[in-house]
Amino acid sequence: MKRNAMRWLCLPLVFTALSAGEPAAAAPATTKIVDSEVARLSAGAGGVVGIAAWRLDGKGARVLLNADAAFPMASTYKVPLAGKILDMVDKGELRLDQMLDVPQAMMSPSEVIADRFIHPGVSLSVHNLLELMLTQSDNTATDVLMKAAGGPAAVTAWVRAQGVDAMRVDRDTNRLLRDFFRLGEGPLEAAFETAAKADPSLATKGALPDAAFDADPRDTASPAAMATLLTRMFAGKALSPESTKAFTAIMERCRTGTARLPGQMPPGTTVAHKTGTIGGTVNDVGMVSLPDGTGVVIAAYVKASAAPVADRERAIAEIARTVRDYFLFAN
């Protein structure tokens, strides 16, 4: 613990010293040292790590590690889905207070809706569904919104309209989980229970890498693509001011992944983020506030890791703090 504490104390001094010289000479040095530190910390994740980070206002350099490689998005795909839904609100095709049916047939194992609304007759507003999808990663809310959005192809088309190419959405959560766990048809929870009886190891598969899944191009993004989309969404370039404000506020209320991007931030740091977890994948993407009122956009992805989830999360937290300190002190 003392060694880690000393490292965090020293990093700002290093960044400050490097930025104190002539800018033309200092910039390559500061980029090199933070890139080296990010690469060193990534080893703790036990898999392949992808990082793309830069200031929201565009000032300074960019911190990149495997930034153009494809990574499974897992639940971070809910970010572009939220963007598509809010774009439909901006165009008058949906309203935030519009009620959407949540039929029993669309229930997907998740913490809120499927767990607590066990009887037919559920309807929730678009705004509440966005809240559940982004703050608690509720899978049922996600699939209801995916249907309202017009399906995965419509979400991908919206992403392309933002000028982002290295990102694709191919499945709703129900289908993605069926494919990952190789489940049959019928209600998802029942299908999982049936499969688990035939293969008791299925219960632990959700935290283990799967080579076929990691190589599947479906539902993937590069860290640079996700960071680019987030930049457009947080900066108000993709959505109206009202929808930008709503999106940012919900992301700031995220309840998952407290040990990831927010894990080692100073007290009072606002982190607006969305996590993703499946198999050997642990992700967190979003924006970390800086004292000057702007923020740092970070897309952190881990794939093909058999390390404990806690180790993957720690690597993301350490990298995020390093990146945040770099942009605070060196730019």
mmCIF file of C-alpha atoms in Angstrom:
data_model
loop_
_atom_site.group_PDB
_atom_site.id
_atom_site.type_symbol
_atom_site.label_atom_id
_atom_site.label_comp_id
_atom_site.label_asym_id
_atom_site.label_seq_id
_atom_site.Cartn_x
_atom_site.Cartn_y
_atom_site.Cartn_z
ATOM 1 C CA MET A 1 0.000 0.000 0.000
ATOM 2 C CA LYS A 2 2.804 2.441 0.870
ATOM 3 C CA ARG A 3 4.589 1.758 -2.404
ATOM 4 C CA ASN A 4 1.387 2.423 -4.385
ATOM 5 C CA ALA A 5 0.725 5.586 -2.405
ATOM 6 C CA MET A 6 4.243 6.850 -3.132
ATOM 7 C CA ARG A 7 3.781 6.127 -6.830
ATOM 8 C CA TRP A 8 0.614 8.265 -6.956
ATOM 9 C CA LEU A 9 2.366 11.048 -5.033
ATOM 10 C CA CYS A 10 5.312 11.021 -7.404
ATOM 11 C CA LEU A 11 3.402 10.932 -10.699
ATOM 12 C CA PRO A 12 2.081 14.522 -10.472
ATOM 13 C CA LEU A 13 5.607 15.745 -9.672
ATOM 14 C CA VAL A 14 6.996 13.911 -12.682
ATOM 15 C CA PHE A 15 4.289 15.288 -14.977
ATOM 16 C CA THR A 16 4.769 18.831 -13.619
ATOM 17 C CA ALA A 17 8.526 18.702 -14.032
ATOM 18 C CA LEU A 18 8.253 17.418 -17.572
ATOM 19 C CA SER A 19 5.747 20.097 -18.552
ATOM 20 C CA ALA A 20 7.822 22.906 -17.066
ATOM 21 C CA GLY A 21 10.329 22.974 -19.938
ATOM 22 C CA GLU A 22 9.963 24.070 -23.518
ATOM 23 C CA PRO A 23 6.626 22.696 -24.884
ATOM 24 C CA ALA A 24 8.072 21.340 -28.113
ATOM 25 C CA ALA A 25 10.569 19.205 -26.203
ATOM 26 C CA ALA A 26 8.341 18.319 -23.257
ATOM 27 C CA ALA A 27 5.324 16.924 -25.105
ATOM 28 C CA PRO A 28 6.980 13.771 -26.494
ATOM 29 C CA ALA A 29 8.570 13.032 -23.119
ATOM 30 C CA THR A 30 5.329 13.343 -21.147
ATOM 31 C CA THR A 31 3.462 11.206 -23.657
ATOM 32 C CA LYS A 32 6.169 8.584 -23.519
ATOM 33 C CA ILE A 33 6.198 8.342 -19.746
ATOM 34 C CA VAL A 34 2.420 8.066 -19.372
ATOM 35 C CA ASP A 35 2.217 5.549 -22.212
ATOM 36 C CA SER A 36 4.892 3.452 -20.510
ATOM 37 C CA GLU A 37 3.075 3.596 -17.185
ATOM 38 C CA VAL A 38 -0.259 2.654 -18.760
ATOM 39 C CA ALA A 39 1.380 -0.293 -20.518
ATOM 40 C CA ARG A 40 2.996 -1.394 -17.256
ATOM 41 C CA LEU A 41 -0.254 -1.215 -15.324
ATOM 42 C CA SER A 42 -2.141 -3.084 -18.042
ATOM 43 C CA ALA A 43 -0.183 -6.241 -17.233
ATOM 44 C CA GLY A 44 -2.170 -6.505 -14.008
ATOM 45 C CA ALA A 45 -5.362 -7.180 -15.977
ATOM 46 C CA GLY A 46 -4.076 -10.537 -17.172
ATOM 47 C CA GLY A 47 -5.395 -10.131 -20.724
ATOM 48 C CA VAL A 48 -5.417 -7.711 -23.632
ATOM 49 C CA VAL A 49 -6.020 -4.111 -22.563
ATOM 50 C CA GLY A 50 -7.234 -1.288 -24.793
ATOM 51 C CA ILE A 51 -7.188 2.361 -23.733
ATOM 52 C CA ALA A 52 -8.192 5.575 -25.467
ATOM 53 C CA ALA A 53 -8.238 8.783 -23.436
ATOM 54 C CA TRP A 54 -8.141 12.510 -24.073
ATOM 55 C CA ARG A 55 -9.502 15.744 -22.689
ATOM 56 C CA LEU A 56 -13.072 16.552 -23.663
ATOM 57 C CA ASP A 57 -11.995 20.032 -24.785
ATOM 58 C CA GLY A 58 -9.434 18.529 -27.179
ATOM 59 C CA LYS A 59 -6.395 20.104 -25.510
ATOM 60 C CA GLY A 60 -3.206 18.102 -25.107
ATOM 61 C CA ALA A 61 -2.113 14.739 -26.390
ATOM 62 C CA ARG A 62 -3.954 11.425 -26.450
ATOM 63 C CA VAL A 63 -3.186 8.350 -24.372
ATOM 64 C CA LEU A 64 -3.605 5.247 -26.529
ATOM 65 C CA LEU A 65 -2.958 1.544 -25.997
ATOM 66 C CA ASN A 66 -4.332 -0.964 -28.525
ATOM 67 C CA ALA A 67 -6.766 1.847 -29.277
ATOM 68 C CA ASP A 68 -7.708 0.619 -32.746
ATOM 69 C CA ALA A 69 -8.141 -3.062 -31.845
ATOM 70 C CA ALA A 70 -11.620 -4.607 -31.611
ATOM 71 C CA PHE A 71 -12.916 -5.480 -28.132
ATOM 72 C CA PRO A 72 -16.237 -7.030 -27.075
ATOM 73 C CA MET A 73 -18.365 -4.136 -25.856
ATOM 74 C CA ALA A 74 -20.447 -6.237 -23.454
ATOM 75 C CA SER A 75 -22.829 -3.792 -21.759
ATOM 76 C CA THR A 76 -20.944 -0.716 -22.927
ATOM 77 C CA TYR A 77 -22.980 -1.143 -26.118
ATOM 78 C CA LYS A 78 -25.766 0.427 -24.083
ATOM 79 C CA VAL A 79 -24.051 3.799 -24.642
ATOM 80 C CA PRO A 80 -24.759 3.925 -28.410
ATOM 81 C CA LEU A 81 -28.238 2.520 -27.757
ATOM 82 C CA ALA A 82 -28.891 5.389 -25.353
ATOM 83 C CA GLY A 83 -27.627 7.767 -28.019
ATOM 84 C CA LYS A 84 -30.039 6.394 -30.605
ATOM 85 C CA ILE A 85 -32.995 6.579 -28.207
ATOM 86 C CA LEU A 86 -32.195 10.166 -27.192
ATOM 87 C CA ASP A 87 -31.772 11.125 -30.850
ATOM 88 C CA MET A 88 -35.286 9.769 -31.450
ATOM 89 C CA VAL A 89 -36.492 11.935 -28.545
ATOM 90 C CA ASP A 90 -34.820 14.957 -30.138
ATOM 91 C CA LYS A 91 -36.596 14.197 -33.421
ATOM 92 C CA GLY A 92 -40.005 13.788 -31.754
ATOM 93 C CA GLU A 93 -40.177 10.061 -32.505
ATOM 94 C CA LEU A 94 -40.216 9.208 -28.786
ATOM 95 C CA ARG A 95 -40.837 11.111 -25.552
ATOM 96 C CA LEU A 96 -38.949 10.650 -22.289
ATOM 97 C CA ASP A 97 -42.298 10.311 -20.492
ATOM 98 C CA GLN A 98 -43.660 7.853 -23.047
ATOM 99 C CA MET A 99 -44.655 4.549 -21.475
ATOM 100 C CA LEU A 100 -43.358 1.333 -23.062
ATOM 101 C CA ASP A 101 -44.704 -2.139 -22.335
ATOM 102 C CA VAL A 102 -42.306 -4.574 -20.643
ATOM 103 C CA PRO A 103 -43.807 -7.974 -21.509
ATOM 104 C CA GLN A 104 -42.908 -11.096 -19.562
ATOM 105 C CA ALA A 105 -41.505 -12.641 -22.736
ATOM 106 C CA MET A 106 -38.811 -9.947 -22.841
ATOM 107 C CA MET A 107 -37.666 -10.424 -19.256
ATOM 108 C CA SER A 108 -33.934 -11.050 -19.089
ATOM 109 C CA PRO A 109 -32.039 -11.957 -15.893
ATOM 110 C CA SER A 110 -31.085 -8.656 -14.295
ATOM 111 C CA GLU A 111 -30.999 -6.886 -10.976
ATOM 112 C CA VAL A 112 -34.127 -4.761 -11.184
ATOM 113 C CA ILE A 113 -36.999 -5.455 -13.569
ATOM 114 C CA ALA A 114 -36.891 -9.247 -13.912
ATOM 115 C CA ASP A 115 -35.986 -9.613 -10.256
ATOM 116 C CA ARG A 116 -38.763 -7.447 -8.820
ATOM 117 C CA PHE A 117 -41.541 -7.171 -11.390
ATOM 118 C CA ILE A 118 -42.563 -10.804 -11.502
ATOM 119 C CA HIS A 119 -46.181 -10.311 -12.600
ATOM 120 C CA PRO A 120 -47.562 -9.304 -16.028
ATOM 121 C CA GLY A 121 -48.669 -5.733 -16.636
ATOM 122 C CA VAL A 122 -45.422 -3.758 -16.413
ATOM 123 C CA SER A 123 -44.896 -0.489 -18.282
ATOM 124 C CA LEU A 124 -42.089 2.008 -17.730
ATOM 125 C CA SER A 125 -41.251 5.373 -19.229
ATOM 126 C CA VAL A 126 -38.421 5.791 -21.713
ATOM 127 C CA HIS A 127 -36.617 7.929 -19.130
ATOM 128 C CA ASN A 128 -36.886 5.248 -16.436
ATOM 129 C CA LEU A 129 -35.756 2.559 -18.870
ATOM 130 C CA LEU A 130 -32.689 4.648 -19.765
ATOM 131 C CA GLU A 131 -31.978 5.120 -16.062
ATOM 132 C CA LEU A 132 -32.124 1.393 -15.356
ATOM 133 C CA MET A 133 -30.129 0.502 -18.456
ATOM 134 C CA LEU A 134 -27.262 2.921 -17.794
ATOM 135 C CA THR A 135 -27.060 3.042 -13.995
ATOM 136 C CA GLN A 136 -27.706 -0.628 -13.168
ATOM 137 C CA SER A 137 -27.157 -2.238 -16.570
ATOM 138 C CA ASP A 138 -30.626 -3.763 -16.488
ATOM 139 C CA ASN A 139 -30.875 -6.166 -19.420
ATOM 140 C CA THR A 140 -34.658 -6.149 -19.689
ATOM 141 C CA ALA A 141 -34.743 -2.363 -19.909
ATOM 142 C CA THR A 142 -32.054 -2.576 -22.574
ATOM 143 C CA ASP A 143 -33.965 -4.983 -24.779
ATOM 144 C CA VAL A 144 -37.191 -2.989 -24.498
ATOM 145 C CA LEU A 145 -35.287 0.112 -25.611
ATOM 146 C CA MET A 146 -33.551 -1.846 -28.367
ATOM 147 C CA LYS A 147 -36.947 -2.795 -29.776
ATOM 148 C CA ALA A 148 -38.100 0.825 -29.569
ATOM 149 C CA ALA A 149 -34.904 1.937 -31.348
ATOM 150 C CA GLY A 150 -35.669 -0.302 -34.322
ATOM 151 C CA GLY A 151 -33.112 -3.004 -33.564
ATOM 152 C CA PRO A 152 -29.317 -3.306 -33.634
ATOM 153 C CA ALA A 153 -28.974 -2.213 -37.273
ATOM 154 C CA ALA A 154 -30.687 1.089 -36.471
ATOM 155 C CA VAL A 155 -28.297 1.702 -33.573
ATOM 156 C CA THR A 156 -25.282 0.964 -35.772
ATOM 157 C CA ALA A 157 -26.659 3.333 -38.418
ATOM 158 C CA TRP A 158 -26.862 6.106 -35.789
ATOM 159 C CA VAL A 159 -23.260 5.401 -34.782
ATOM 160 C CA ARG A 160 -22.174 5.675 -38.428
ATOM 161 C CA ALA A 161 -24.020 8.983 -38.699
ATOM 162 C CA GLN A 162 -21.760 10.236 -35.886
ATOM 163 C CA GLY A 163 -18.725 9.471 -38.036
ATOM 164 C CA VAL A 164 -17.735 6.424 -35.973
ATOM 165 C CA ASP A 165 -16.842 3.346 -38.010
ATOM 166 C CA ALA A 166 -15.019 0.925 -35.684
ATOM 167 C CA MET A 167 -18.132 0.089 -33.649
ATOM 168 C CA ARG A 168 -21.012 -2.238 -34.467
ATOM 169 C CA VAL A 169 -24.135 -3.359 -32.630
ATOM 170 C CA ASP A 170 -25.484 -6.707 -33.829
ATOM 171 C CA ARG A 171 -27.625 -8.246 -31.076
ATOM 172 C CA ASP A 172 -29.847 -7.375 -28.165
ATOM 173 C CA THR A 173 -28.777 -8.592 -24.722
ATOM 174 C CA ASN A 174 -31.031 -11.645 -24.822
ATOM 175 C CA ARG A 175 -29.427 -12.923 -28.027
ATOM 176 C CA LEU A 176 -25.903 -12.053 -26.944
ATOM 177 C CA LEU A 177 -26.298 -14.040 -23.709
ATOM 178 C CA ARG A 178 -27.815 -16.982 -25.569
ATOM 179 C CA ASP A 179 -24.878 -17.013 -27.969
ATOM 180 C CA PHE A 180 -22.248 -16.646 -25.244
ATOM 181 C CA PHE A 181 -23.664 -19.414 -23.049
ATOM 182 C CA ARG A 182 -24.843 -21.436 -26.071
ATOM 183 C CA LEU A 183 -28.405 -21.637 -24.833
ATOM 184 C CA GLY A 184 -31.543 -22.881 -26.539
ATOM 185 C CA GLU A 185 -34.709 -20.929 -27.166
ATOM 186 C CA GLY A 186 -37.530 -20.219 -24.723
ATOM 187 C CA PRO A 187 -37.431 -17.946 -21.654
ATOM 188 C CA LEU A 188 -33.784 -17.041 -21.042
ATOM 189 C CA GLU A 189 -33.638 -17.867 -17.348
ATOM 190 C CA ALA A 190 -35.265 -21.260 -17.884
ATOM 191 C CA ALA A 191 -32.908 -21.967 -20.792
ATOM 192 C CA PHE A 192 -29.920 -21.196 -18.580
ATOM 193 C CA GLU A 193 -31.187 -23.409 -15.763
ATOM 194 C CA THR A 194 -31.711 -26.295 -18.189
ATOM 195 C CA ALA A 195 -28.232 -25.875 -19.658
ATOM 196 C CA ALA A 196 -26.646 -25.590 -16.191
ATOM 197 C CA LYS A 197 -28.150 -28.918 -15.138
ATOM 198 C CA ALA A 198 -26.505 -30.577 -18.127
ATOM 199 C CA ASP A 199 -23.225 -28.701 -17.565
ATOM 200 C CA PRO A 200 -22.661 -27.537 -13.952
ATOM 201 C CA SER A 201 -19.569 -25.566 -15.037
ATOM 202 C CA LEU A 202 -21.812 -23.187 -16.978
ATOM 203 C CA ALA A 203 -22.360 -21.131 -13.834
ATOM 204 C CA THR A 204 -18.680 -20.132 -13.735
ATOM 205 C CA LYS A 205 -18.332 -19.483 -17.465
ATOM 206 C CA GLY A 206 -19.590 -15.930 -17.138
ATOM 207 C CA ALA A 207 -16.248 -14.849 -15.648
ATOM 208 C CA LEU A 208 -13.927 -16.910 -17.883
ATOM 209 C CA PRO A 209 -12.506 -16.043 -21.309
ATOM 210 C CA ASP A 210 -13.991 -17.633 -24.404
ATOM 211 C CA ALA A 211 -11.724 -17.629 -27.458
ATOM 212 C CA ALA A 212 -14.600 -17.797 -29.933
ATOM 213 C CA PHE A 213 -16.397 -14.895 -28.260
ATOM 214 C CA ASP A 214 -13.235 -12.778 -28.122
ATOM 215 C CA ALA A 215 -12.652 -13.347 -31.844
ATOM 216 C CA ASP A 216 -16.269 -12.650 -32.847
ATOM 217 C CA PRO A 217 -16.507 -9.310 -34.678
ATOM 218 C CA ARG A 218 -20.114 -8.804 -33.602
ATOM 219 C CA ASP A 219 -20.911 -6.229 -30.929
ATOM 220 C CA THR A 220 -17.376 -4.902 -30.782
ATOM 221 C CA ALA A 221 -15.735 -1.495 -30.717
ATOM 222 C CA SER A 222 -12.250 -0.114 -30.666
ATOM 223 C CA PRO A 223 -11.422 1.988 -27.596
ATOM 224 C CA ALA A 224 -10.791 4.947 -29.919
ATOM 225 C CA ALA A 225 -14.222 4.547 -31.516
ATOM 226 C CA MET A 226 -15.996 4.453 -28.142
ATOM 227 C CA ALA A 227 -14.022 7.446 -26.865
ATOM 228 C CA THR A 228 -14.895 9.358 -30.044
ATOM 229 C CA LEU A 229 -18.598 8.604 -29.647
ATOM 230 C CA LEU A 230 -18.522 9.558 -25.963
ATOM 231 C CA THR A 231 -16.764 12.814 -26.816
ATOM 232 C CA ARG A 232 -19.518 13.720 -29.252
ATOM 233 C CA MET A 233 -22.218 12.773 -26.746
ATOM 234 C CA PHE A 234 -20.733 14.555 -23.723
ATOM 235 C CA ALA A 235 -19.746 17.643 -25.748
ATOM 236 C CA GLY A 236 -23.250 18.128 -27.130
ATOM 237 C CA LYS A 237 -22.319 17.369 -30.735
ATOM 238 C CA ALA A 238 -24.486 14.251 -31.086
ATOM 239 C CA LEU A 239 -27.615 15.293 -29.189
ATOM 240 C CA SER A 240 -29.632 18.350 -28.226
ATOM 241 C CA PRO A 241 -28.600 20.300 -25.102
ATOM 242 C CA GLU A 242 -31.527 18.769 -23.208
ATOM 243 C CA SER A 243 -30.661 15.195 -24.216
ATOM 244 C CA THR A 244 -26.954 15.787 -23.576
ATOM 245 C CA LYS A 245 -27.799 16.949 -20.067
ATOM 246 C CA ALA A 246 -30.082 13.954 -19.461
ATOM 247 C CA PHE A 247 -27.490 11.478 -20.750
ATOM 248 C CA THR A 248 -24.669 12.966 -18.680
ATOM 249 C CA ALA A 249 -26.765 13.080 -15.507
ATOM 250 C CA ILE A 250 -27.754 9.423 -15.824
ATOM 251 C CA MET A 251 -24.168 8.355 -16.516
ATOM 252 C CA GLU A 252 -23.069 10.234 -13.384
ATOM 253 C CA ARG A 253 -25.504 8.135 -11.335
ATOM 254 C CA CYS A 254 -23.984 4.813 -12.461
ATOM 255 C CA ARG A 255 -24.104 2.253 -9.628
ATOM 256 C CA THR A 256 -21.968 -0.461 -11.216
ATOM 257 C CA GLY A 257 -18.180 -0.656 -11.492
ATOM 258 C CA THR A 258 -17.258 1.459 -8.478
ATOM 259 C CA ALA A 259 -13.872 -0.286 -8.458
ATOM 260 C CA ARG A 260 -13.188 0.561 -12.129
ATOM 261 C CA LEU A 261 -12.916 4.134 -13.470
ATOM 262 C CA PRO A 262 -13.951 5.684 -10.121
ATOM 263 C CA GLY A 263 -11.913 3.210 -8.060
ATOM 264 C CA GLN A 264 -8.878 5.373 -7.260
ATOM 265 C CA MET A 265 -10.103 8.871 -8.034
ATOM 266 C CA PRO A 266 -9.704 11.710 -5.500
ATOM 267 C CA PRO A 267 -12.716 12.427 -3.286
ATOM 268 C CA GLY A 268 -15.214 14.676 -5.041
ATOM 269 C CA THR A 269 -14.303 13.511 -8.533
ATOM 270 C CA THR A 270 -17.377 13.112 -10.723
ATOM 271 C CA VAL A 271 -17.286 10.059 -12.965
ATOM 272 C CA ALA A 272 -19.961 9.565 -15.624
ATOM 273 C CA HIS A 273 -19.522 6.025 -16.876
ATOM 274 C CA LYS A 274 -20.926 2.731 -18.154
ATOM 275 C CA THR A 275 -19.517 -0.703 -17.441
ATOM 276 C CA GLY A 276 -19.522 -3.983 -19.327
ATOM 277 C CA THR A 277 -18.703 -7.486 -18.084
ATOM 278 C CA ILE A 278 -18.854 -10.929 -19.653
ATOM 279 C CA GLY A 279 -16.428 -13.835 -19.867
ATOM 280 C CA GLY A 280 -12.841 -12.581 -20.043
ATOM 281 C CA THR A 281 -14.109 -9.043 -20.658
ATOM 282 C CA VAL A 282 -14.248 -6.245 -18.098
ATOM 283 C CA ASN A 283 -14.837 -2.719 -19.432
ATOM 284 C CA ASP A 284 -15.601 0.784 -18.253
ATOM 285 C CA VAL A 285 -16.094 3.849 -20.433
ATOM 286 C CA GLY A 286 -17.017 7.413 -19.636
ATOM 287 C CA MET A 287 -15.732 10.778 -18.480
ATOM 288 C CA VAL A 288 -13.759 11.787 -15.376
ATOM 289 C CA SER A 289 -14.083 15.372 -14.150
ATOM 290 C CA LEU A 290 -11.094 17.681 -13.735
ATOM 291 C CA PRO A 291 -10.876 20.606 -11.296
ATOM 292 C CA ASP A 292 -10.841 23.112 -14.173
ATOM 293 C CA GLY A 293 -14.412 22.177 -15.055
ATOM 294 C CA THR A 294 -13.711 20.035 -18.076
ATOM 295 C CA GLY A 295 -13.193 16.288 -18.142
ATOM 296 C CA VAL A 296 -11.196 13.406 -19.526
ATOM 297 C CA VAL A 297 -12.942 10.892 -21.756
ATOM 298 C CA ILE A 298 -11.675 7.355 -21.114
ATOM 299 C CA ALA A 299 -12.545 4.090 -22.825
ATOM 300 C CA ALA A 300 -10.946 1.170 -20.954
ATOM 301 C CA TYR A 301 -11.356 -2.370 -22.277
ATOM 302 C CA VAL A 302 -10.012 -5.735 -21.120
ATOM 303 C CA LYS A 303 -10.531 -8.963 -23.042
ATOM 304 C CA ALA A 304 -9.283 -12.562 -22.986
ATOM 305 C CA SER A 305 -8.409 -12.413 -19.285
ATOM 306 C CA ALA A 306 -8.612 -15.340 -16.889
ATOM 307 C CA ALA A 307 -7.471 -13.171 -13.985
ATOM 308 C CA PRO A 308 -9.935 -12.540 -11.143
ATOM 309 C CA VAL A 309 -12.408 -9.794 -11.975
ATOM 310 C CA ALA A 310 -11.013 -7.774 -9.064
ATOM 311 C CA ASP A 311 -7.576 -7.757 -10.720
ATOM 312 C CA ARG A 312 -9.019 -6.577 -14.028
ATOM 313 C CA GLU A 313 -10.947 -3.834 -12.246
ATOM 314 C CA ARG A 314 -7.855 -2.749 -10.307
ATOM 315 C CA ALA A 315 -5.876 -2.387 -13.530
ATOM 316 C CA ILE A 316 -8.600 -0.170 -15.000
ATOM 317 C CA ALA A 317 -8.709 1.946 -11.819
ATOM 318 C CA GLU A 318 -4.931 2.402 -11.730
ATOM 319 C CA ILE A 319 -4.775 3.294 -15.418
ATOM 320 C CA ALA A 320 -7.685 5.726 -15.088
ATOM 321 C CA ARG A 321 -6.027 7.544 -12.169
ATOM 322 C CA THR A 322 -2.727 7.714 -14.048
ATOM 323 C CA VAL A 323 -4.453 9.143 -17.117
ATOM 324 C CA ARG A 324 -6.443 11.628 -15.063
ATOM 325 C CA ASP A 325 -3.297 12.879 -13.280
ATOM 326 C CA TYR A 326 -1.441 13.157 -16.577
ATOM 327 C CA PHE A 327 -4.072 15.413 -18.122
ATOM 328 C CA LEU A 328 -4.353 17.445 -14.908
ATOM 329 C CA PHE A 329 -0.633 18.112 -14.440
ATOM 330 C CA ALA A 330 0.934 17.850 -17.883
ATOM 331 C CA ASN A 331 -1.533 19.829 -19.981
#
